[in-house]
mmCIF file of C-alpha atoms and ligand atoms in Angstrom:
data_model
loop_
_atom_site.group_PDB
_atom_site.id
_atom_site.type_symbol
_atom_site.label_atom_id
_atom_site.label_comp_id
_atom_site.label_asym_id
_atom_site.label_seq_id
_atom_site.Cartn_x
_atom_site.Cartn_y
_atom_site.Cartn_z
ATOM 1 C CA UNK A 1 11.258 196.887 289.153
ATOM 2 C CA UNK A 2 12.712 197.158 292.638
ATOM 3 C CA UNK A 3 13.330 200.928 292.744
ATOM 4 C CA UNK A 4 14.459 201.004 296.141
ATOM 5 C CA UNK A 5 17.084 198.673 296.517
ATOM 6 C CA UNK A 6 20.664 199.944 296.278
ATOM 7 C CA UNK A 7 23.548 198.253 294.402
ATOM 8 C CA UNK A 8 24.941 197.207 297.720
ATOM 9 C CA UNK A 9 21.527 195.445 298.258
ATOM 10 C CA UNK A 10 21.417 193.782 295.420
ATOM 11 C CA UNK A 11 24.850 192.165 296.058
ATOM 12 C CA UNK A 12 23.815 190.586 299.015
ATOM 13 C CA UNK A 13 20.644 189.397 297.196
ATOM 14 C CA UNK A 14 22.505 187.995 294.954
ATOM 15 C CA UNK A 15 24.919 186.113 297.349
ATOM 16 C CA UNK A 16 21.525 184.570 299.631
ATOM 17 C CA UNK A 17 19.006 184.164 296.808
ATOM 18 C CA UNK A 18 21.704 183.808 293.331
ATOM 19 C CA UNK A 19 22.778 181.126 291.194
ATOM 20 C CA UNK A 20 23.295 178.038 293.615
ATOM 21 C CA UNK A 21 25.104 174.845 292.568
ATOM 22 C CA UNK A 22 23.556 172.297 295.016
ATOM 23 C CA UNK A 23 26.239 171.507 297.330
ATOM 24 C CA UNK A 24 28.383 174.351 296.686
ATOM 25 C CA UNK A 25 28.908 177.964 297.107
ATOM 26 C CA UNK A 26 28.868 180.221 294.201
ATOM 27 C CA UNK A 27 29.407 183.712 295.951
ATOM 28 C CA UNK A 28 32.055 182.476 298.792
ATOM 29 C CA UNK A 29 35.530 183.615 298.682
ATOM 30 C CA UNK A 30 38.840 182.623 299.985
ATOM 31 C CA UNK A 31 40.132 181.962 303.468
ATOM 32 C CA UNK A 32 43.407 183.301 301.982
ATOM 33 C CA UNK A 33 40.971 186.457 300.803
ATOM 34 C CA UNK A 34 39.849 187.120 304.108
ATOM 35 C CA UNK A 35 43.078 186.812 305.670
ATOM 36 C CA UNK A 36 44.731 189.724 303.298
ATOM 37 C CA UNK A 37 42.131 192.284 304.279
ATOM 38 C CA UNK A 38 42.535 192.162 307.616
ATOM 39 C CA UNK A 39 46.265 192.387 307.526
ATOM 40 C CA UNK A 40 45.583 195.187 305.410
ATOM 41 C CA UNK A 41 42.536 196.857 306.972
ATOM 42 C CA UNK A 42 42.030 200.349 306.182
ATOM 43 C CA UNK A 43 43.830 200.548 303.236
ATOM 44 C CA UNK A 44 42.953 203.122 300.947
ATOM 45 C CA UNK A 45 43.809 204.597 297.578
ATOM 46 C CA UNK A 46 45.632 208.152 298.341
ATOM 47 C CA UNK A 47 44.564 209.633 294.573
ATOM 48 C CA UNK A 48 40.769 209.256 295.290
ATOM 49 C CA UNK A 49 38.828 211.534 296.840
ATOM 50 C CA UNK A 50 34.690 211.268 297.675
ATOM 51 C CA UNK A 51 32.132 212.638 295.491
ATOM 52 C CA UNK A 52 30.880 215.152 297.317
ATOM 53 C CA UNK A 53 33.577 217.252 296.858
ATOM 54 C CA UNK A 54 32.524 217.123 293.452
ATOM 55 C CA UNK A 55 28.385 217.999 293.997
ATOM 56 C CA UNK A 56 29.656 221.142 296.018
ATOM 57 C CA UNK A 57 31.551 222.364 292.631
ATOM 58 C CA UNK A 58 35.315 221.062 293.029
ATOM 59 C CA UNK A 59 36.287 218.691 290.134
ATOM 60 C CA UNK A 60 38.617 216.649 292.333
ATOM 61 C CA UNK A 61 37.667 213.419 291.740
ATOM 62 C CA UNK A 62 39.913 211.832 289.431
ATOM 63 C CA UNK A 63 38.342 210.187 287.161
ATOM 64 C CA UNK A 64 34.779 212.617 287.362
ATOM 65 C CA UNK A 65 31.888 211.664 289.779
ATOM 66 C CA UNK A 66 30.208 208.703 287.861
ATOM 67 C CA UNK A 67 33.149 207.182 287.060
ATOM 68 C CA UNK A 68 33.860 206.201 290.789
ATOM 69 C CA UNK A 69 31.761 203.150 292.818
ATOM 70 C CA UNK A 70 28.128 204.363 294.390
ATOM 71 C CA UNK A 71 29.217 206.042 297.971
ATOM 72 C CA UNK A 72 27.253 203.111 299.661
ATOM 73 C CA UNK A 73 29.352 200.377 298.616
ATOM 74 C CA UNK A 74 32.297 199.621 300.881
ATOM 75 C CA UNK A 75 35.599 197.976 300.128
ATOM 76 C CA UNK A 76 34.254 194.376 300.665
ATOM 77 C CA UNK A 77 30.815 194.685 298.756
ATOM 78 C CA UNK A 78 31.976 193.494 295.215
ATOM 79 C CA UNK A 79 33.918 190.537 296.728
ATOM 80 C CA UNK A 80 31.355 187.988 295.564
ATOM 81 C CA UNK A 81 31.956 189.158 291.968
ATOM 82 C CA UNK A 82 36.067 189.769 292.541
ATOM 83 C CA UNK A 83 36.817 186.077 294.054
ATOM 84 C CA UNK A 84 35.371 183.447 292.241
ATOM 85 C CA UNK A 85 33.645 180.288 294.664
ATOM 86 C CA UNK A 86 35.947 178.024 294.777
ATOM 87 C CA UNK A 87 35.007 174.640 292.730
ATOM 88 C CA UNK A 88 33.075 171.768 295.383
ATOM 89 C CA UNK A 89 34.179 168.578 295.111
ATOM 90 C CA UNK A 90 31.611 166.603 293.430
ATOM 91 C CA UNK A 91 32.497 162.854 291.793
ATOM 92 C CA UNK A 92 33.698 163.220 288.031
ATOM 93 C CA UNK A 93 30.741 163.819 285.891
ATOM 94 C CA UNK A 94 28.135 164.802 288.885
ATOM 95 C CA UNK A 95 24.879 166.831 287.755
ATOM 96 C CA UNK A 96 24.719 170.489 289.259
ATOM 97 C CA UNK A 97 21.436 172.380 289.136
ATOM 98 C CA UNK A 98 21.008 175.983 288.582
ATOM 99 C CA UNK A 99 18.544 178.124 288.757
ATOM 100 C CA UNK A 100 19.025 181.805 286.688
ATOM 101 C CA UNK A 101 15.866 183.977 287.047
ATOM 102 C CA UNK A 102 16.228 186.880 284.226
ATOM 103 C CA UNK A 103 15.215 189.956 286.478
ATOM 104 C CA UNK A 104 14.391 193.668 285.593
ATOM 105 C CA UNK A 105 16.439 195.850 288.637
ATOM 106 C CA UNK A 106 17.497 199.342 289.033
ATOM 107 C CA UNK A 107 20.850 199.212 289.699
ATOM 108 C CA UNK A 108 23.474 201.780 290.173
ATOM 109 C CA UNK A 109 26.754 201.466 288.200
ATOM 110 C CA UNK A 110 28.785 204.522 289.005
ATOM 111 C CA UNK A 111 28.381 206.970 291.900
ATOM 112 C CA UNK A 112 24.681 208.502 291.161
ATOM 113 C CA UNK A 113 24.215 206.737 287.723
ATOM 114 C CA UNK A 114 20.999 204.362 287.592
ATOM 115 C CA UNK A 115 20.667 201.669 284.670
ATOM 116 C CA UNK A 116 17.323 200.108 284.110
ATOM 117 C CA UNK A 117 19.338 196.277 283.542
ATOM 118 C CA UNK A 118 18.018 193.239 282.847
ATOM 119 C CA UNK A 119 19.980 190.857 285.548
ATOM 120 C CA UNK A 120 20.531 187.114 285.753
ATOM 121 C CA UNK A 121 19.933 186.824 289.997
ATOM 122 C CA UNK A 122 19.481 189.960 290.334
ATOM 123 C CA UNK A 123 23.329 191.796 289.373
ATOM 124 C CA UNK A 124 25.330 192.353 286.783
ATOM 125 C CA UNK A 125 27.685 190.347 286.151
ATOM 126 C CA UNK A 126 25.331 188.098 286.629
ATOM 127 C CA UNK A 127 27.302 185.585 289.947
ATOM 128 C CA UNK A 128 30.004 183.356 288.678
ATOM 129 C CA UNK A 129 29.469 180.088 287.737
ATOM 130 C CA UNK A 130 31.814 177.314 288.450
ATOM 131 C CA UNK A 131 31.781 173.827 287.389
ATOM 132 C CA UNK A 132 34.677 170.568 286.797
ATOM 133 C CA UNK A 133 34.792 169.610 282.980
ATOM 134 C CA UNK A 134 32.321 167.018 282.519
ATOM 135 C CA UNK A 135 30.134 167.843 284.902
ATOM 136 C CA UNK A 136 26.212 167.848 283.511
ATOM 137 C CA UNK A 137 25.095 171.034 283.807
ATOM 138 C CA UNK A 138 21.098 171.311 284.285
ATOM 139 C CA UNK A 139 20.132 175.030 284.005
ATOM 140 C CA UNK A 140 16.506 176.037 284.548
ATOM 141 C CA UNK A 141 15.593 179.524 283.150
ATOM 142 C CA UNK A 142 13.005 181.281 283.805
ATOM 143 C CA UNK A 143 11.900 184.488 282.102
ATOM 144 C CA UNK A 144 10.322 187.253 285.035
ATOM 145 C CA UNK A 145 10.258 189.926 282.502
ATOM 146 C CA UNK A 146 8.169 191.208 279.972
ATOM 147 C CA UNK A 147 10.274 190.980 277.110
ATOM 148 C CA UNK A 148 11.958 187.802 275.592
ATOM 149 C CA UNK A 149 15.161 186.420 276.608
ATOM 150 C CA UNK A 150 17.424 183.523 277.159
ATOM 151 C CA UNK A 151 20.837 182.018 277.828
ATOM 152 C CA UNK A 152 23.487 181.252 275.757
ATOM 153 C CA UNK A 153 26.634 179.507 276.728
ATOM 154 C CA UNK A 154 30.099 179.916 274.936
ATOM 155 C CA UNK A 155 32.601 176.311 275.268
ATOM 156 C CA UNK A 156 31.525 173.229 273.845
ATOM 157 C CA UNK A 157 28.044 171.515 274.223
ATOM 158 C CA UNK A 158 24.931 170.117 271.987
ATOM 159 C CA UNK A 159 23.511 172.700 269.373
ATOM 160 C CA UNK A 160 20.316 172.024 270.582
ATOM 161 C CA UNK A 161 21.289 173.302 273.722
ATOM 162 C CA UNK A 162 22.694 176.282 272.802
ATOM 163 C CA UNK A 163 20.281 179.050 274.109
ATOM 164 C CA UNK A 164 19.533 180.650 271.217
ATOM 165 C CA UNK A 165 16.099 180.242 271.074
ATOM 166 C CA UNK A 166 13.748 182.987 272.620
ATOM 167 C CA UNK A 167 12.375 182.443 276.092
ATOM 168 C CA UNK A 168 8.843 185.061 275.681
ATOM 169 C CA UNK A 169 7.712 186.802 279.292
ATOM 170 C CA UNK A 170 6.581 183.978 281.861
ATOM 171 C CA UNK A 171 8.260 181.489 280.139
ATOM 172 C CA UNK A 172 10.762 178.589 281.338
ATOM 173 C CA UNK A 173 13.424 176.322 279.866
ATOM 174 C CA UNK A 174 16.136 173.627 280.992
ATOM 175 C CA UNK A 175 19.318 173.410 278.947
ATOM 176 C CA UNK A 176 21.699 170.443 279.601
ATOM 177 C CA UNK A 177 24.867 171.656 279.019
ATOM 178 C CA UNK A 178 27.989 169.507 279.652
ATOM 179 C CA UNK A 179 30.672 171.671 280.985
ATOM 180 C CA UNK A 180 33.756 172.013 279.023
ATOM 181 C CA UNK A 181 35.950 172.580 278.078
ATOM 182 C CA UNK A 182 37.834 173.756 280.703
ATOM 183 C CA UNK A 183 38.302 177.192 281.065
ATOM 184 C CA UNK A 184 36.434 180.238 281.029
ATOM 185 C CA UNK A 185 33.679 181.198 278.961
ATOM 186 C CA UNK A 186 30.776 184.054 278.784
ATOM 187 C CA UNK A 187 27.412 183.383 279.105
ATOM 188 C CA UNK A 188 24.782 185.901 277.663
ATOM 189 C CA UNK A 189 21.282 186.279 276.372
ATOM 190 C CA UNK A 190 21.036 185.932 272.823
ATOM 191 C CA UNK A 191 17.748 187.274 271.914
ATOM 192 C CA UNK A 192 17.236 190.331 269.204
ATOM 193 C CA UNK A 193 18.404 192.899 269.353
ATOM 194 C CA UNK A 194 21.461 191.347 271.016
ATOM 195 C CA UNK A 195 23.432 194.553 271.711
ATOM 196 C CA UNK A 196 20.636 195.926 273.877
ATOM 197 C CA UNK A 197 20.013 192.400 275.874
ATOM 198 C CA UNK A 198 24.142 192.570 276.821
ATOM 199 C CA UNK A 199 24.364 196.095 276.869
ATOM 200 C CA UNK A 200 21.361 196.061 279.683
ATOM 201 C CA UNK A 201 23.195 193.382 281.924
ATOM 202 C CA UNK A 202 22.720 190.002 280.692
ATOM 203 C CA UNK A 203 26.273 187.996 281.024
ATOM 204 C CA UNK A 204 28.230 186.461 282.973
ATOM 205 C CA UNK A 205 31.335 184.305 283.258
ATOM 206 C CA UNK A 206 31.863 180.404 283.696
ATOM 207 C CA UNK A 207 34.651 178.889 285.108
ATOM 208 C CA UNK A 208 35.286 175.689 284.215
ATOM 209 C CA UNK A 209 38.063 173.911 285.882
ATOM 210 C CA UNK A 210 40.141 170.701 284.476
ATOM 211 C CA UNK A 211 39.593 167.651 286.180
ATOM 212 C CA UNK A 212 42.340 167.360 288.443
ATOM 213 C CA UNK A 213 41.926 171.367 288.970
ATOM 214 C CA UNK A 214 44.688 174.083 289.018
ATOM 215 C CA UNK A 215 47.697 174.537 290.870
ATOM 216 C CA UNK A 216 46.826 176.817 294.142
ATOM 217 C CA UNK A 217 46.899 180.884 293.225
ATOM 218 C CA UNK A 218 45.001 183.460 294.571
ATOM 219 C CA UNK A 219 41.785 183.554 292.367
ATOM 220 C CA UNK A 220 40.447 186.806 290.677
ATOM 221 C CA UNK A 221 37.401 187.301 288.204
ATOM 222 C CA UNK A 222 37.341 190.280 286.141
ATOM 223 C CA UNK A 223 34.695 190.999 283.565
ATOM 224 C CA UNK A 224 34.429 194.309 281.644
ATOM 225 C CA UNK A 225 31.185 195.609 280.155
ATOM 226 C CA UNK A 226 29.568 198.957 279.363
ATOM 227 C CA UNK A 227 26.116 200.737 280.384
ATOM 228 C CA UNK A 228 24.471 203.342 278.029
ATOM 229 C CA UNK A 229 23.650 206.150 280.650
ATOM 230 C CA UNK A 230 22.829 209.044 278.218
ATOM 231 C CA UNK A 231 23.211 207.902 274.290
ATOM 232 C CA UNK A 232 22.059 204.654 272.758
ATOM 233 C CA UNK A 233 24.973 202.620 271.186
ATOM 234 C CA UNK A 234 27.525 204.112 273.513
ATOM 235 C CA UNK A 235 29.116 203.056 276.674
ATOM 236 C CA UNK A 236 28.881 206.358 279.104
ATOM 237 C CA UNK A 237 30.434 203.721 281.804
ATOM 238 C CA UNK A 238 32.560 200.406 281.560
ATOM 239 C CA UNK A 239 33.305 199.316 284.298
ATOM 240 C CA UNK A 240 34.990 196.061 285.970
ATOM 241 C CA UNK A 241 32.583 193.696 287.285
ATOM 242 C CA UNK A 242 29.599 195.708 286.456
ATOM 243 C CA UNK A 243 30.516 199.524 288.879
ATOM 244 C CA UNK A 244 32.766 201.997 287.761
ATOM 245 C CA UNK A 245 36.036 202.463 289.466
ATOM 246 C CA UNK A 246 35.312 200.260 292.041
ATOM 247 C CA UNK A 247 38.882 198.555 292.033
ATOM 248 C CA UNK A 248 40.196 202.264 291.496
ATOM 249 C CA UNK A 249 38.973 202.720 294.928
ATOM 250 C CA UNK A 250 39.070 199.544 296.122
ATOM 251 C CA UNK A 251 42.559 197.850 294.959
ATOM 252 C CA UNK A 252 41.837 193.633 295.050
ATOM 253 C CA UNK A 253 44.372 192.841 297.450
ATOM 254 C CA UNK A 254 46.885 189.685 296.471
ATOM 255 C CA UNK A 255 49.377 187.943 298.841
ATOM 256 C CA UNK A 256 53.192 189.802 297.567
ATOM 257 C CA UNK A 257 55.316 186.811 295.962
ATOM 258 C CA UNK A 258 52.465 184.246 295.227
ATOM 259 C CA UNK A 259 50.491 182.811 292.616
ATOM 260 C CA UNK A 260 47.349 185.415 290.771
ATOM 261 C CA UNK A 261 45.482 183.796 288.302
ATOM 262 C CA UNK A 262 42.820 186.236 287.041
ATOM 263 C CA UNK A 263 39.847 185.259 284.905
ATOM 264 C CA UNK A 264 39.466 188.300 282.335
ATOM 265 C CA UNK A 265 36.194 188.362 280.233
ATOM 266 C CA UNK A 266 34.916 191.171 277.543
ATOM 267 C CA UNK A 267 31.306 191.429 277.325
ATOM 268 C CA UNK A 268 32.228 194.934 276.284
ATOM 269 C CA UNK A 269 29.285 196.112 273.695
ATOM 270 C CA UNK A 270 29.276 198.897 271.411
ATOM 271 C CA UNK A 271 32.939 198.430 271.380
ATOM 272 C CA UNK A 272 34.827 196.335 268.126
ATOM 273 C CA UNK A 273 38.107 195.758 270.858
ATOM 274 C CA UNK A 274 38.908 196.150 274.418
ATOM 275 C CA UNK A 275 42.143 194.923 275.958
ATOM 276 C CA UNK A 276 43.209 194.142 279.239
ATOM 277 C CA UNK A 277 47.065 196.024 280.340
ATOM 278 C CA UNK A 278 48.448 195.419 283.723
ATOM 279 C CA UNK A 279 51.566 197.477 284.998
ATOM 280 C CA UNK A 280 55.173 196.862 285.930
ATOM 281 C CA UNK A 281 54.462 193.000 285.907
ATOM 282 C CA UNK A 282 54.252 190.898 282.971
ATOM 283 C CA UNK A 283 51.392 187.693 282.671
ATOM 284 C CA UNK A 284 51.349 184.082 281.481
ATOM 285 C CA UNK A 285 48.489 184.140 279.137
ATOM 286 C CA UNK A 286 46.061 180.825 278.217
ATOM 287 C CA UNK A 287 43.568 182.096 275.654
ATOM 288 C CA UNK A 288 40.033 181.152 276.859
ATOM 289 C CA UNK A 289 41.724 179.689 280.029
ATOM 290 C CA UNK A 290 42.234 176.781 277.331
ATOM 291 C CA UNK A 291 45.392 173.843 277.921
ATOM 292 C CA UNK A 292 47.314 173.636 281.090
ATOM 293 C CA UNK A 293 50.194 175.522 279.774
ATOM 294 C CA UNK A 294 50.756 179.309 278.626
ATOM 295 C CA UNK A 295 50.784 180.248 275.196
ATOM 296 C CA UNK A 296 52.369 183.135 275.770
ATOM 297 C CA UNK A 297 53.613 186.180 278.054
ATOM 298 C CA UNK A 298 52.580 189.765 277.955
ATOM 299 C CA UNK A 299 51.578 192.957 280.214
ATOM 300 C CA UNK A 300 48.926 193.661 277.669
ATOM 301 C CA UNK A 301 46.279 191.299 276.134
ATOM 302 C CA UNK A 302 43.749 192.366 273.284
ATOM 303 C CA UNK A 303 40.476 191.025 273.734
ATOM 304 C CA UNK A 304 37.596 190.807 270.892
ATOM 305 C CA UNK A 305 33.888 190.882 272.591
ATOM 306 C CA UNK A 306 33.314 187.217 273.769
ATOM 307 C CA UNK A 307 36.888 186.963 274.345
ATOM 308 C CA UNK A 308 38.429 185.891 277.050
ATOM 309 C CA UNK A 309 41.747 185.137 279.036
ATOM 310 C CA UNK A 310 43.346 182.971 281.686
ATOM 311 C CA UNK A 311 46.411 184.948 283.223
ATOM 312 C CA UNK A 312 48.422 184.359 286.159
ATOM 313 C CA UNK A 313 51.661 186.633 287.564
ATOM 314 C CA UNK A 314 53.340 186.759 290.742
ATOM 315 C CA UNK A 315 53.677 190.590 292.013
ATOM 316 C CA UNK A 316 57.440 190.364 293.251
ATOM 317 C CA UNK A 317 57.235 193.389 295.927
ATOM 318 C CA UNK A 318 54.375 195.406 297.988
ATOM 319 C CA UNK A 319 53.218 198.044 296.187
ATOM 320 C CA UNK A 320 50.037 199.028 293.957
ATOM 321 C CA UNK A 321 50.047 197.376 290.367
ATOM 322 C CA UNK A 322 47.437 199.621 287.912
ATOM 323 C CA UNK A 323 45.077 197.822 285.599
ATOM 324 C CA UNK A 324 43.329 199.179 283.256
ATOM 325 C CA UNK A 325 42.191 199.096 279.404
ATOM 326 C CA UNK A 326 44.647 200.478 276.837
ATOM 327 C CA UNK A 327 41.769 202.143 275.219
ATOM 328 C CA UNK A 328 42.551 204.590 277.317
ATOM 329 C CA UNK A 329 38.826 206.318 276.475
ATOM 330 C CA UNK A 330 37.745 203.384 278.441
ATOM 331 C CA UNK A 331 39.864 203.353 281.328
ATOM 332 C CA UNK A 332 38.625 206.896 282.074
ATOM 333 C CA UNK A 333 35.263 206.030 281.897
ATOM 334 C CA UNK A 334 35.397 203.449 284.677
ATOM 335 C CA UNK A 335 37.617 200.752 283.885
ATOM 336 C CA UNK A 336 40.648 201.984 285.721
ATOM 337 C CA UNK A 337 41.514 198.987 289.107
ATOM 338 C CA UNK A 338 44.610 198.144 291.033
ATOM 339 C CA UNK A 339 46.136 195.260 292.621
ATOM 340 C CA UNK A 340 47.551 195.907 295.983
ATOM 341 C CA UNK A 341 50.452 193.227 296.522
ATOM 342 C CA UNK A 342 50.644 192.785 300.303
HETATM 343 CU CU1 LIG B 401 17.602 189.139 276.652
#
């Protein structure tokens, strides 16, 4: 166990040493990204204040101390895990290799509040996987912990490649998975007892874009999940892409009057339901990111755990758009974000 690296360490492990398609980047983001935080450097959310204020006996912060991102990690540090890589151009039906190492880490979810995970590269989320439909997917696992584990991909592919089987300590596999269809799907370990091998960090979420790809939007990635921090079976923090109130602090920043299409995924445990609820904008929704056209159009989507959405809005006027859960239990214990139209 690496006791002494930080969360924001283990981020940029994760983007130099993480899962690598050959031939394309897996933690990069967007020119377009870039180019909306500098035009809005600095910006910061006016209801948050720093948790010290809270250590010295003042309950000011909004949400209580936990429930707000470690004090280390800056506005930029969860951007591998906010923008997905954009998709390399590889010929129709190309093989991409990846390597996922399951990892035990110390990693720190909420400001002050440790988790013992078990990590695919090293974070949690595990990084974001991206592939064109069709493409042969080899995976190579290996198991760098003393307990059992594996992989287990939701979408389409053989049964006998489905991950299910346990991986024991030391151990290695390959699954061949073909990648399809397109859309998004979770990836998890799927060893006994399962709650405890999610609930500790191991999932993640694959993109899987349509052969001709998508029209152009400003990508997002958005995966909500739990940590037990003082009772077994319950989520003390859930948190967006694995830190509590991160986008709370840190609004993800989207060009005003253009295309968001946000990849939502609940790997929520302990929880039967957990929904996704954006304010004063409604979405286009494609369950499982499935079809090229919307089935239908909400501001609030219901998600089972394993399920998963495609959305995409347009945020009409500059101005901060809340997201949250409408469990509102959950928001408050982490899972409150905002979108920043500028
Ligand atoms: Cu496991």
């Amino acid at each position: 166990m690496d006791e002494g690296l930080s969360r924001r360490d283990l981020l940029k492990k994760a983007g130099l040493g993480g899962a690598v398609f050959l031939g394309g980047s897996v933690l990069g983001h967007s020119v377009q990204h870039q180019a909306l935080a500098a035009a809005d450097e600095g910006y910061t959310n006016p209801g948050t204040v720093g948790h010290s204020t809270l250590h010295e006996g003042g309950a000011t912060a909004l949400y209580g101390d936990i429930y707000s991102p470690p004090a280390a990690l800056g506005p930029d540090d969860l951007d591998g895990q906010t923008f997905p890589p954009v998709a390399d151009r590889l010929p129709a039906g190309s093989t991409r290799e990846i390597e996922i190492a399951v990892e035990e880490r110390l990693i720190e979810v909420g400001n002050g509040a440790h988790v013992e995970a078990w990590t695919y590269n090293g974070s949690v989320p595990a990084p974001i996987l991206r592939a064109k439909e069709g493409d042969l997917l080899r995976v190579h696992f290996v198991n760098r912990t003393g307990n059992p584990h594996n992989i287990h991909f939701h979408g389409s592919h053989l049964p006998e490649q489905d991950g299910w089987e346990p991986v024991p300590p030391g151990g290695e596999t390959t699954y061949s998975i073909e990648a399809g269809p397109s859309g998004v799907h979770p990836f998890h370990c799927h060893t006994a007892p399962l709650a405890e091998h999610i609930s500790r960090g191991l999932y993640g979420m694959m993109i899987v874009d349509p052969p001709r790809g998508r029209p152009p939007a400003t990508e997002v990635a958005l995966l909500l999940s739990g940590f037990t921090i003082d009772e077994i079976g319950r989520n003390g923090i859930v948190a967006w892409n694995g830190v509590a109130g991160f986008y709370h602090n840190h609004p993800i920043k989207v060009p005003v009057g253009e295309p968001v299409r946000a990849y939502v995924v609940n790997m929520l445990e302990h929880e039967p339901l957990a929904s996704f609820h954006l304010h004063a904008e409604t979405f286009d929704v494609y369950p499982a990111g499935l079809g090229d056209t919307p089935v239908f159009r909400e501001d609030t989507i219901v998600l089972g755990m394993g399920q998963r959405a495609m959305i995409e809005f347009t945020l009409p006027t500059v101005g901060r758009y809340m997201f949250h859960p409408h469990q509102h239990w959950l928001a408050e214990r982490g899972a409150m974000g905002w979108f920043a139209a500028v």
